[in-house]
């Protein structure tokens, strides 16, 4: 079978610790080229994966043999580079958040339609074993009516993760647009939509109270409601100084699901009858030592290209999750509850 030839644009931490590693592990992929504005970073990754090195992404896109690209760049570049790649005839896997505005997201979706190429957003929470199992349990009706939830994604911040440390673009508002909300919160917005359906109202408190010399958010708490009346909270933080928390709790009529909330069991079912079921599943991906396993994002992207399938997280799906973050920003600024139907029309 012909291998899918890929290029990776941006050779920072997400490319090095996720995309390049997972592309190399996929037997149906050949890494052809990498690009970074810092020539030494491009050269380092190129040497490691026997690829061509570029400092101008447009030169990489001119390579006719490349079938697909990963966009691993600062947030403000996601939309323009993705659009250029799509219009150059490449399938695109774009890191989250997919864009910095709804207008940009719509332009990306339109470019994918015009080009006939796949656009997938790299939300990995849907591929986590405990989350997949939880959706099965919720959809089966075993929990009965779902009442509420709480979900959080936090860690000490990008300083140790980012290749540029404390000087990273993550802390530059012009390049990042949003902080912990874009880095972590949009992942959980996507997860909760996957588990519970679409949200219709958003309220939020957003602060920069843990990091210095930055204007991007480092702590945010959302209150969310679905059309069916499920209410809950979502927290995104760069201030969990003792380590990461990527847990979710779902409260239902007949029981409670605890996801990634126990060090041993990835999913715990607790029922009002007293029954408890413990699931020891594949560990969730983390940035801690030894926490880098497969996210399944790359494998799914490649499978969709080979089999001409629609990705699980399309541009439209990515935009709906982004809209929750944008509505949270609006809520914080206006001190009002924002209706997603009114504040950000979902197409």
mmCIF file of C-alpha atoms in Angstrom, residues 15-338:
data_model
loop_
_atom_site.group_PDB
_atom_site.id
_atom_site.type_symbol
_atom_site.label_atom_id
_atom_site.label_comp_id
_atom_site.label_asym_id
_atom_site.label_seq_id
_atom_site.Cartn_x
_atom_site.Cartn_y
_atom_site.Cartn_z
ATOM 1 C CA UNK A 15 5.452 18.268 17.189
ATOM 2 C CA UNK A 16 8.374 16.594 18.949
ATOM 3 C CA UNK A 17 6.401 14.875 21.701
ATOM 4 C CA UNK A 18 3.265 13.954 19.786
ATOM 5 C CA UNK A 19 3.028 14.396 16.011
ATOM 6 C CA UNK A 20 6.462 13.310 14.814
ATOM 7 C CA UNK A 21 6.651 10.392 17.244
ATOM 8 C CA UNK A 22 3.204 9.123 16.291
ATOM 9 C CA UNK A 23 3.719 9.599 12.554
ATOM 10 C CA UNK A 24 6.954 7.604 12.772
ATOM 11 C CA UNK A 25 5.155 4.832 14.674
ATOM 12 C CA UNK A 26 2.474 4.533 11.989
ATOM 13 C CA UNK A 27 3.588 2.041 9.335
ATOM 14 C CA UNK A 28 1.390 3.704 6.727
ATOM 15 C CA UNK A 29 3.209 7.045 7.018
ATOM 16 C CA UNK A 30 6.434 8.494 5.655
ATOM 17 C CA UNK A 31 7.671 11.794 7.100
ATOM 18 C CA UNK A 32 8.866 13.813 4.097
ATOM 19 C CA UNK A 33 9.507 17.312 5.427
ATOM 20 C CA UNK A 34 9.534 19.514 8.513
ATOM 21 C CA UNK A 35 9.486 23.277 8.899
ATOM 22 C CA UNK A 36 10.353 25.763 11.608
ATOM 23 C CA UNK A 37 11.316 29.440 11.453
ATOM 24 C CA UNK A 38 14.339 28.502 13.564
ATOM 25 C CA UNK A 39 16.610 26.650 11.160
ATOM 26 C CA UNK A 40 18.372 24.640 13.862
ATOM 27 C CA UNK A 41 15.077 23.194 15.100
ATOM 28 C CA UNK A 42 14.004 22.255 11.594
ATOM 29 C CA UNK A 43 17.404 20.676 10.940
ATOM 30 C CA UNK A 44 17.333 18.696 14.174
ATOM 31 C CA UNK A 45 13.939 17.161 13.438
ATOM 32 C CA UNK A 46 14.839 16.619 9.776
ATOM 33 C CA UNK A 47 17.974 14.717 10.733
ATOM 34 C CA UNK A 48 16.097 12.584 13.244
ATOM 35 C CA UNK A 49 13.398 11.545 10.781
ATOM 36 C CA UNK A 50 15.407 11.623 7.519
ATOM 37 C CA UNK A 51 13.243 14.445 6.193
ATOM 38 C CA UNK A 52 13.780 17.681 4.301
ATOM 39 C CA UNK A 53 14.133 20.847 6.403
ATOM 40 C CA UNK A 54 12.463 24.165 5.631
ATOM 41 C CA UNK A 55 12.178 27.533 7.345
ATOM 42 C CA UNK A 56 9.386 28.753 5.007
ATOM 43 C CA UNK A 57 6.230 26.672 5.224
ATOM 44 C CA UNK A 58 5.132 27.750 1.742
ATOM 45 C CA UNK A 59 8.178 25.999 0.291
ATOM 46 C CA UNK A 60 7.160 22.831 2.115
ATOM 47 C CA UNK A 61 3.633 23.120 0.727
ATOM 48 C CA UNK A 62 5.040 23.274 -2.804
ATOM 49 C CA UNK A 63 6.330 19.694 -2.472
ATOM 50 C CA UNK A 64 3.988 17.757 -4.736
ATOM 51 C CA UNK A 65 4.650 14.438 -2.998
ATOM 52 C CA UNK A 66 3.249 15.601 0.347
ATOM 53 C CA UNK A 67 -0.279 14.330 0.987
ATOM 54 C CA UNK A 68 -0.933 15.787 4.441
ATOM 55 C CA UNK A 69 0.467 18.209 7.000
ATOM 56 C CA UNK A 70 0.286 18.821 10.719
ATOM 57 C CA UNK A 71 -0.006 22.450 11.827
ATOM 58 C CA UNK A 72 1.933 22.733 15.103
ATOM 59 C CA UNK A 73 2.254 26.506 15.359
ATOM 60 C CA UNK A 74 1.237 29.311 17.735
ATOM 61 C CA UNK A 75 -2.544 29.779 17.854
ATOM 62 C CA UNK A 76 -2.662 32.911 15.701
ATOM 63 C CA UNK A 77 -1.091 31.016 12.777
ATOM 64 C CA UNK A 78 -3.431 28.016 12.844
ATOM 65 C CA UNK A 79 -6.013 29.458 10.470
ATOM 66 C CA UNK A 80 -3.831 31.158 7.831
ATOM 67 C CA UNK A 81 -1.382 28.267 7.519
ATOM 68 C CA UNK A 82 -4.151 25.650 7.524
ATOM 69 C CA UNK A 83 -5.979 27.509 4.774
ATOM 70 C CA UNK A 84 -2.800 27.774 2.689
ATOM 71 C CA UNK A 85 -2.168 24.052 3.159
ATOM 72 C CA UNK A 86 -5.706 23.073 2.199
ATOM 73 C CA UNK A 87 -5.613 25.258 -0.887
ATOM 74 C CA UNK A 88 -2.273 23.670 -1.791
ATOM 75 C CA UNK A 89 -4.086 20.329 -1.916
ATOM 76 C CA UNK A 90 -2.928 18.895 1.419
ATOM 77 C CA UNK A 91 -5.015 17.202 4.087
ATOM 78 C CA UNK A 92 -4.648 19.136 7.359
ATOM 79 C CA UNK A 93 -4.389 18.104 10.997
ATOM 80 C CA UNK A 94 -4.442 21.360 12.967
ATOM 81 C CA UNK A 95 -3.595 21.732 16.624
ATOM 82 C CA UNK A 96 -6.131 23.232 19.014
ATOM 83 C CA UNK A 97 -7.647 25.734 19.378
ATOM 84 C CA UNK A 98 -8.322 25.623 15.655
ATOM 85 C CA UNK A 99 -8.442 29.417 15.356
ATOM 86 C CA UNK A 100 -8.636 32.652 17.312
ATOM 87 C CA UNK A 101 -12.092 33.695 16.054
ATOM 88 C CA UNK A 102 -15.254 32.232 14.629
ATOM 89 C CA UNK A 103 -14.556 34.015 11.338
ATOM 90 C CA UNK A 104 -11.193 32.283 11.022
ATOM 91 C CA UNK A 105 -12.748 28.915 11.848
ATOM 92 C CA UNK A 106 -15.413 29.373 9.175
ATOM 93 C CA UNK A 107 -12.731 30.315 6.634
ATOM 94 C CA UNK A 108 -10.856 27.087 7.440
ATOM 95 C CA UNK A 109 -14.022 25.030 7.003
ATOM 96 C CA UNK A 110 -14.736 26.730 3.691
ATOM 97 C CA UNK A 111 -11.181 26.082 2.480
ATOM 98 C CA UNK A 112 -11.588 22.383 3.290
ATOM 99 C CA UNK A 113 -14.830 22.258 1.303
ATOM 100 C CA UNK A 114 -13.314 24.084 -1.656
ATOM 101 C CA UNK A 115 -10.207 21.901 -1.733
ATOM 102 C CA UNK A 116 -11.973 18.607 -1.072
ATOM 103 C CA UNK A 117 -9.320 17.761 1.527
ATOM 104 C CA UNK A 118 -9.690 16.556 5.117
ATOM 105 C CA UNK A 119 -9.528 19.080 7.952
ATOM 106 C CA UNK A 120 -9.171 17.545 11.405
ATOM 107 C CA UNK A 121 -8.620 19.353 14.695
ATOM 108 C CA UNK A 122 -6.270 17.612 17.139
ATOM 109 C CA UNK A 123 -8.631 17.199 20.083
ATOM 110 C CA UNK A 124 -7.443 13.986 21.733
ATOM 111 C CA UNK A 125 -9.886 13.633 24.638
ATOM 112 C CA UNK A 126 -12.437 11.731 22.560
ATOM 113 C CA UNK A 127 -9.885 8.962 21.962
ATOM 114 C CA UNK A 128 -9.122 8.356 25.656
ATOM 115 C CA UNK A 129 -10.280 4.849 26.659
ATOM 116 C CA UNK A 130 -12.149 5.976 29.790
ATOM 117 C CA UNK A 131 -13.942 8.729 27.894
ATOM 118 C CA UNK A 132 -14.947 6.344 25.113
ATOM 119 C CA UNK A 133 -16.292 3.853 27.664
ATOM 120 C CA UNK A 134 -18.130 6.610 29.537
ATOM 121 C CA UNK A 135 -19.935 7.627 26.360
ATOM 122 C CA UNK A 136 -21.038 4.021 25.850
ATOM 123 C CA UNK A 137 -22.420 3.904 29.405
ATOM 124 C CA UNK A 138 -24.200 7.265 29.107
ATOM 125 C CA UNK A 139 -25.697 6.430 25.709
ATOM 126 C CA UNK A 140 -26.836 2.998 26.966
ATOM 127 C CA UNK A 141 -29.000 4.648 29.631
ATOM 128 C CA UNK A 142 -27.285 2.813 32.491
ATOM 129 C CA UNK A 143 -26.923 6.078 34.439
ATOM 130 C CA UNK A 144 -30.468 7.162 33.657
ATOM 131 C CA UNK A 145 -31.038 10.870 33.263
ATOM 132 C CA UNK A 146 -27.843 12.922 33.470
ATOM 133 C CA UNK A 147 -28.095 15.773 35.971
ATOM 134 C CA UNK A 148 -24.714 17.439 36.253
ATOM 135 C CA UNK A 149 -20.945 17.233 35.747
ATOM 136 C CA UNK A 150 -17.661 18.761 36.743
ATOM 137 C CA UNK A 151 -14.531 18.585 34.621
ATOM 138 C CA UNK A 152 -11.076 20.082 34.990
ATOM 139 C CA UNK A 153 -7.850 20.234 33.056
ATOM 140 C CA UNK A 154 -4.948 21.861 34.838
ATOM 141 C CA UNK A 155 -1.201 21.643 35.343
ATOM 142 C CA UNK A 156 1.610 23.965 36.501
ATOM 143 C CA UNK A 157 1.775 25.732 33.125
ATOM 144 C CA UNK A 158 3.614 25.570 29.783
ATOM 145 C CA UNK A 159 6.995 26.654 31.173
ATOM 146 C CA UNK A 160 8.292 23.099 31.541
ATOM 147 C CA UNK A 161 6.439 21.783 28.493
ATOM 148 C CA UNK A 162 7.144 24.428 25.860
ATOM 149 C CA UNK A 163 10.450 24.332 24.023
ATOM 150 C CA UNK A 164 10.867 28.057 24.781
ATOM 151 C CA UNK A 165 10.067 27.785 28.478
ATOM 152 C CA UNK A 166 8.887 30.943 30.218
ATOM 153 C CA UNK A 167 9.576 32.931 27.046
ATOM 154 C CA UNK A 168 7.128 30.832 25.059
ATOM 155 C CA UNK A 169 4.482 32.192 22.696
ATOM 156 C CA UNK A 170 1.917 30.654 25.092
ATOM 157 C CA UNK A 171 2.312 33.789 27.244
ATOM 158 C CA UNK A 172 2.227 36.272 24.347
ATOM 159 C CA UNK A 173 -1.359 37.496 23.941
ATOM 160 C CA UNK A 174 -0.896 38.531 20.310
ATOM 161 C CA UNK A 175 0.321 35.069 19.370
ATOM 162 C CA UNK A 176 -1.705 32.928 21.758
ATOM 163 C CA UNK A 177 -4.924 35.007 21.990
ATOM 164 C CA UNK A 178 -5.965 32.917 25.018
ATOM 165 C CA UNK A 179 -4.002 31.006 27.640
ATOM 166 C CA UNK A 180 -5.170 28.049 29.691
ATOM 167 C CA UNK A 181 -8.572 28.210 28.000
ATOM 168 C CA UNK A 182 -7.052 27.602 24.579
ATOM 169 C CA UNK A 183 -4.386 25.215 25.775
ATOM 170 C CA UNK A 184 -6.581 23.069 28.039
ATOM 171 C CA UNK A 185 -10.159 24.348 28.330
ATOM 172 C CA UNK A 186 -11.066 23.865 24.676
ATOM 173 C CA UNK A 187 -10.098 20.178 25.011
ATOM 174 C CA UNK A 188 -12.621 19.758 27.840
ATOM 175 C CA UNK A 189 -15.266 21.734 25.946
ATOM 176 C CA UNK A 190 -14.863 19.242 23.128
ATOM 177 C CA UNK A 191 -14.994 16.285 25.515
ATOM 178 C CA UNK A 192 -18.175 17.403 27.260
ATOM 179 C CA UNK A 193 -19.888 18.052 23.926
ATOM 180 C CA UNK A 194 -18.889 14.518 22.898
ATOM 181 C CA UNK A 195 -20.257 12.995 26.119
ATOM 182 C CA UNK A 196 -23.368 15.095 26.745
ATOM 183 C CA UNK A 197 -24.326 16.885 23.532
ATOM 184 C CA UNK A 198 -24.393 20.547 22.606
ATOM 185 C CA UNK A 199 -24.325 23.365 25.134
ATOM 186 C CA UNK A 200 -26.674 26.303 24.783
ATOM 187 C CA UNK A 201 -25.564 28.677 27.580
ATOM 188 C CA UNK A 202 -22.188 29.685 28.984
ATOM 189 C CA UNK A 203 -21.134 31.778 31.961
ATOM 190 C CA UNK A 204 -17.531 32.285 33.005
ATOM 191 C CA UNK A 205 -15.028 33.813 35.401
ATOM 192 C CA UNK A 206 -11.578 34.259 33.879
ATOM 193 C CA UNK A 207 -8.430 35.458 35.626
ATOM 194 C CA UNK A 208 -4.703 35.988 35.206
ATOM 195 C CA UNK A 209 -3.625 35.486 38.794
ATOM 196 C CA UNK A 210 -0.923 32.795 38.770
ATOM 197 C CA UNK A 211 1.548 33.917 36.094
ATOM 198 C CA UNK A 212 3.524 37.134 35.842
ATOM 199 C CA UNK A 213 4.351 39.235 32.785
ATOM 200 C CA UNK A 214 1.440 37.957 30.717
ATOM 201 C CA UNK A 215 -2.075 39.076 29.807
ATOM 202 C CA UNK A 216 -3.433 35.660 28.829
ATOM 203 C CA UNK A 217 -5.709 33.769 31.201
ATOM 204 C CA UNK A 218 -4.192 31.202 33.545
ATOM 205 C CA UNK A 219 -7.373 30.311 35.470
ATOM 206 C CA UNK A 220 -10.885 29.990 34.116
ATOM 207 C CA UNK A 221 -14.114 28.440 35.365
ATOM 208 C CA UNK A 222 -17.138 28.001 33.098
ATOM 209 C CA UNK A 223 -20.725 27.205 34.018
ATOM 210 C CA UNK A 224 -22.436 25.341 31.183
ATOM 211 C CA UNK A 225 -25.966 24.194 30.380
ATOM 212 C CA UNK A 226 -27.289 21.912 27.656
ATOM 213 C CA UNK A 227 -30.666 22.269 25.968
ATOM 214 C CA UNK A 228 -31.887 19.296 28.028
ATOM 215 C CA UNK A 229 -30.967 21.017 31.290
ATOM 216 C CA UNK A 230 -27.699 19.295 32.205
ATOM 217 C CA UNK A 231 -25.584 21.812 34.116
ATOM 218 C CA UNK A 232 -21.977 21.668 35.216
ATOM 219 C CA UNK A 233 -18.609 23.337 35.553
ATOM 220 C CA UNK A 234 -15.439 23.286 33.489
ATOM 221 C CA UNK A 235 -12.123 24.516 34.917
ATOM 222 C CA UNK A 236 -8.941 25.230 32.968
ATOM 223 C CA UNK A 237 -5.798 26.185 34.841
ATOM 224 C CA UNK A 238 -2.048 26.696 34.651
ATOM 225 C CA UNK A 239 -1.836 26.967 38.459
ATOM 226 C CA UNK A 240 -1.985 23.348 39.644
ATOM 227 C CA UNK A 241 1.520 23.530 41.030
ATOM 228 C CA UNK A 242 1.820 19.921 42.257
ATOM 229 C CA UNK A 243 0.910 18.291 38.944
ATOM 230 C CA UNK A 244 -1.844 17.674 36.452
ATOM 231 C CA UNK A 245 -5.552 17.055 36.947
ATOM 232 C CA UNK A 246 -7.491 15.865 33.905
ATOM 233 C CA UNK A 247 -10.552 14.461 35.645
ATOM 234 C CA UNK A 248 -14.276 14.453 34.944
ATOM 235 C CA UNK A 249 -17.250 13.405 37.085
ATOM 236 C CA UNK A 250 -20.696 12.728 35.591
ATOM 237 C CA UNK A 251 -23.694 12.720 37.944
ATOM 238 C CA UNK A 252 -26.747 10.762 36.836
ATOM 239 C CA UNK A 253 -30.100 9.567 38.104
ATOM 240 C CA UNK A 254 -28.863 6.051 38.855
ATOM 241 C CA UNK A 255 -25.176 6.609 39.498
ATOM 242 C CA UNK A 256 -21.934 8.511 39.091
ATOM 243 C CA UNK A 257 -19.015 8.094 36.680
ATOM 244 C CA UNK A 258 -15.525 9.144 37.778
ATOM 245 C CA UNK A 259 -13.139 9.536 34.843
ATOM 246 C CA UNK A 260 -9.370 9.854 35.317
ATOM 247 C CA UNK A 261 -9.986 10.734 38.970
ATOM 248 C CA UNK A 262 -8.188 7.739 40.493
ATOM 249 C CA UNK A 263 -4.469 6.879 40.168
ATOM 250 C CA UNK A 264 -5.202 3.210 39.409
ATOM 251 C CA UNK A 265 -8.626 3.016 37.795
ATOM 252 C CA UNK A 266 -9.280 5.177 34.731
ATOM 253 C CA UNK A 267 -13.041 4.838 35.113
ATOM 254 C CA UNK A 268 -15.116 4.066 38.197
ATOM 255 C CA UNK A 269 -18.869 3.421 38.042
ATOM 256 C CA UNK A 270 -20.730 4.008 41.320
ATOM 257 C CA UNK A 271 -24.456 3.261 41.556
ATOM 258 C CA UNK A 272 -27.122 4.111 44.124
ATOM 259 C CA UNK A 273 -27.665 0.369 44.582
ATOM 260 C CA UNK A 274 -24.185 0.131 46.097
ATOM 261 C CA UNK A 275 -22.696 -1.531 43.023
ATOM 262 C CA UNK A 276 -19.231 -0.270 42.045
ATOM 263 C CA UNK A 277 -17.343 -1.176 38.871
ATOM 264 C CA UNK A 278 -13.628 -0.389 38.497
ATOM 265 C CA UNK A 279 -12.078 -0.178 35.017
ATOM 266 C CA UNK A 280 -8.315 -0.424 34.538
ATOM 267 C CA UNK A 281 -7.975 1.036 31.044
ATOM 268 C CA UNK A 282 -5.242 2.602 28.933
ATOM 269 C CA UNK A 283 -3.795 5.613 30.731
ATOM 270 C CA UNK A 284 -4.678 9.114 29.617
ATOM 271 C CA UNK A 285 -1.901 11.050 27.870
ATOM 272 C CA UNK A 286 0.107 13.359 30.146
ATOM 273 C CA UNK A 287 3.147 15.594 29.915
ATOM 274 C CA UNK A 288 4.783 13.969 32.909
ATOM 275 C CA UNK A 289 7.715 11.590 32.550
ATOM 276 C CA UNK A 290 6.530 8.368 30.973
ATOM 277 C CA UNK A 291 3.118 9.842 30.151
ATOM 278 C CA UNK A 292 3.657 10.073 26.410
ATOM 279 C CA UNK A 293 1.724 7.185 24.922
ATOM 280 C CA UNK A 294 -0.246 7.292 21.702
ATOM 281 C CA UNK A 295 -3.077 9.825 21.555
ATOM 282 C CA UNK A 296 -4.659 7.939 18.598
ATOM 283 C CA UNK A 297 -5.110 11.333 16.895
ATOM 284 C CA UNK A 298 -2.480 10.668 14.211
ATOM 285 C CA UNK A 299 -3.677 7.119 13.568
ATOM 286 C CA UNK A 300 -7.270 8.323 13.153
ATOM 287 C CA UNK A 301 -6.208 11.139 10.806
ATOM 288 C CA UNK A 302 -4.242 8.738 8.599
ATOM 289 C CA UNK A 303 -7.052 6.171 8.623
ATOM 290 C CA UNK A 304 -9.505 8.848 7.453
ATOM 291 C CA UNK A 305 -7.227 9.788 4.556
ATOM 292 C CA UNK A 306 -6.623 6.184 3.465
ATOM 293 C CA UNK A 307 -10.282 5.152 3.721
ATOM 294 C CA UNK A 308 -11.714 8.536 2.673
ATOM 295 C CA UNK A 309 -13.681 8.857 5.909
ATOM 296 C CA UNK A 310 -14.865 11.955 7.729
ATOM 297 C CA UNK A 311 -12.659 12.651 10.776
ATOM 298 C CA UNK A 312 -14.270 12.390 14.205
ATOM 299 C CA UNK A 313 -13.243 15.998 14.906
ATOM 300 C CA UNK A 314 -13.936 17.928 11.699
ATOM 301 C CA UNK A 315 -13.527 21.661 11.272
ATOM 302 C CA UNK A 316 -17.189 22.061 12.167
ATOM 303 C CA UNK A 317 -16.691 20.103 15.383
ATOM 304 C CA UNK A 318 -13.593 22.114 16.222
ATOM 305 C CA UNK A 319 -15.489 25.351 15.707
ATOM 306 C CA UNK A 320 -18.314 24.329 18.044
ATOM 307 C CA UNK A 321 -15.793 23.698 20.815
ATOM 308 C CA UNK A 322 -14.039 26.999 20.047
ATOM 309 C CA UNK A 323 -17.388 28.800 20.253
ATOM 310 C CA UNK A 324 -17.760 27.730 23.874
ATOM 311 C CA UNK A 325 -14.426 29.386 24.680
ATOM 312 C CA UNK A 326 -15.381 32.527 22.759
ATOM 313 C CA UNK A 327 -18.702 32.668 24.606
ATOM 314 C CA UNK A 328 -16.830 32.309 27.909
ATOM 315 C CA UNK A 329 -14.695 35.311 27.002
ATOM 316 C CA UNK A 330 -17.817 37.297 26.174
ATOM 317 C CA UNK A 331 -19.465 36.258 29.432
ATOM 318 C CA UNK A 332 -16.458 37.342 31.473
ATOM 319 C CA UNK A 333 -16.349 40.705 29.738
ATOM 320 C CA UNK A 334 -20.088 41.454 29.861
ATOM 321 C CA UNK A 335 -20.833 39.740 33.203
ATOM 322 C CA UNK A 336 -23.758 38.012 31.510
ATOM 323 C CA UNK A 337 -24.770 34.480 30.585
ATOM 324 C CA UNK A 338 -24.163 34.009 26.863
#
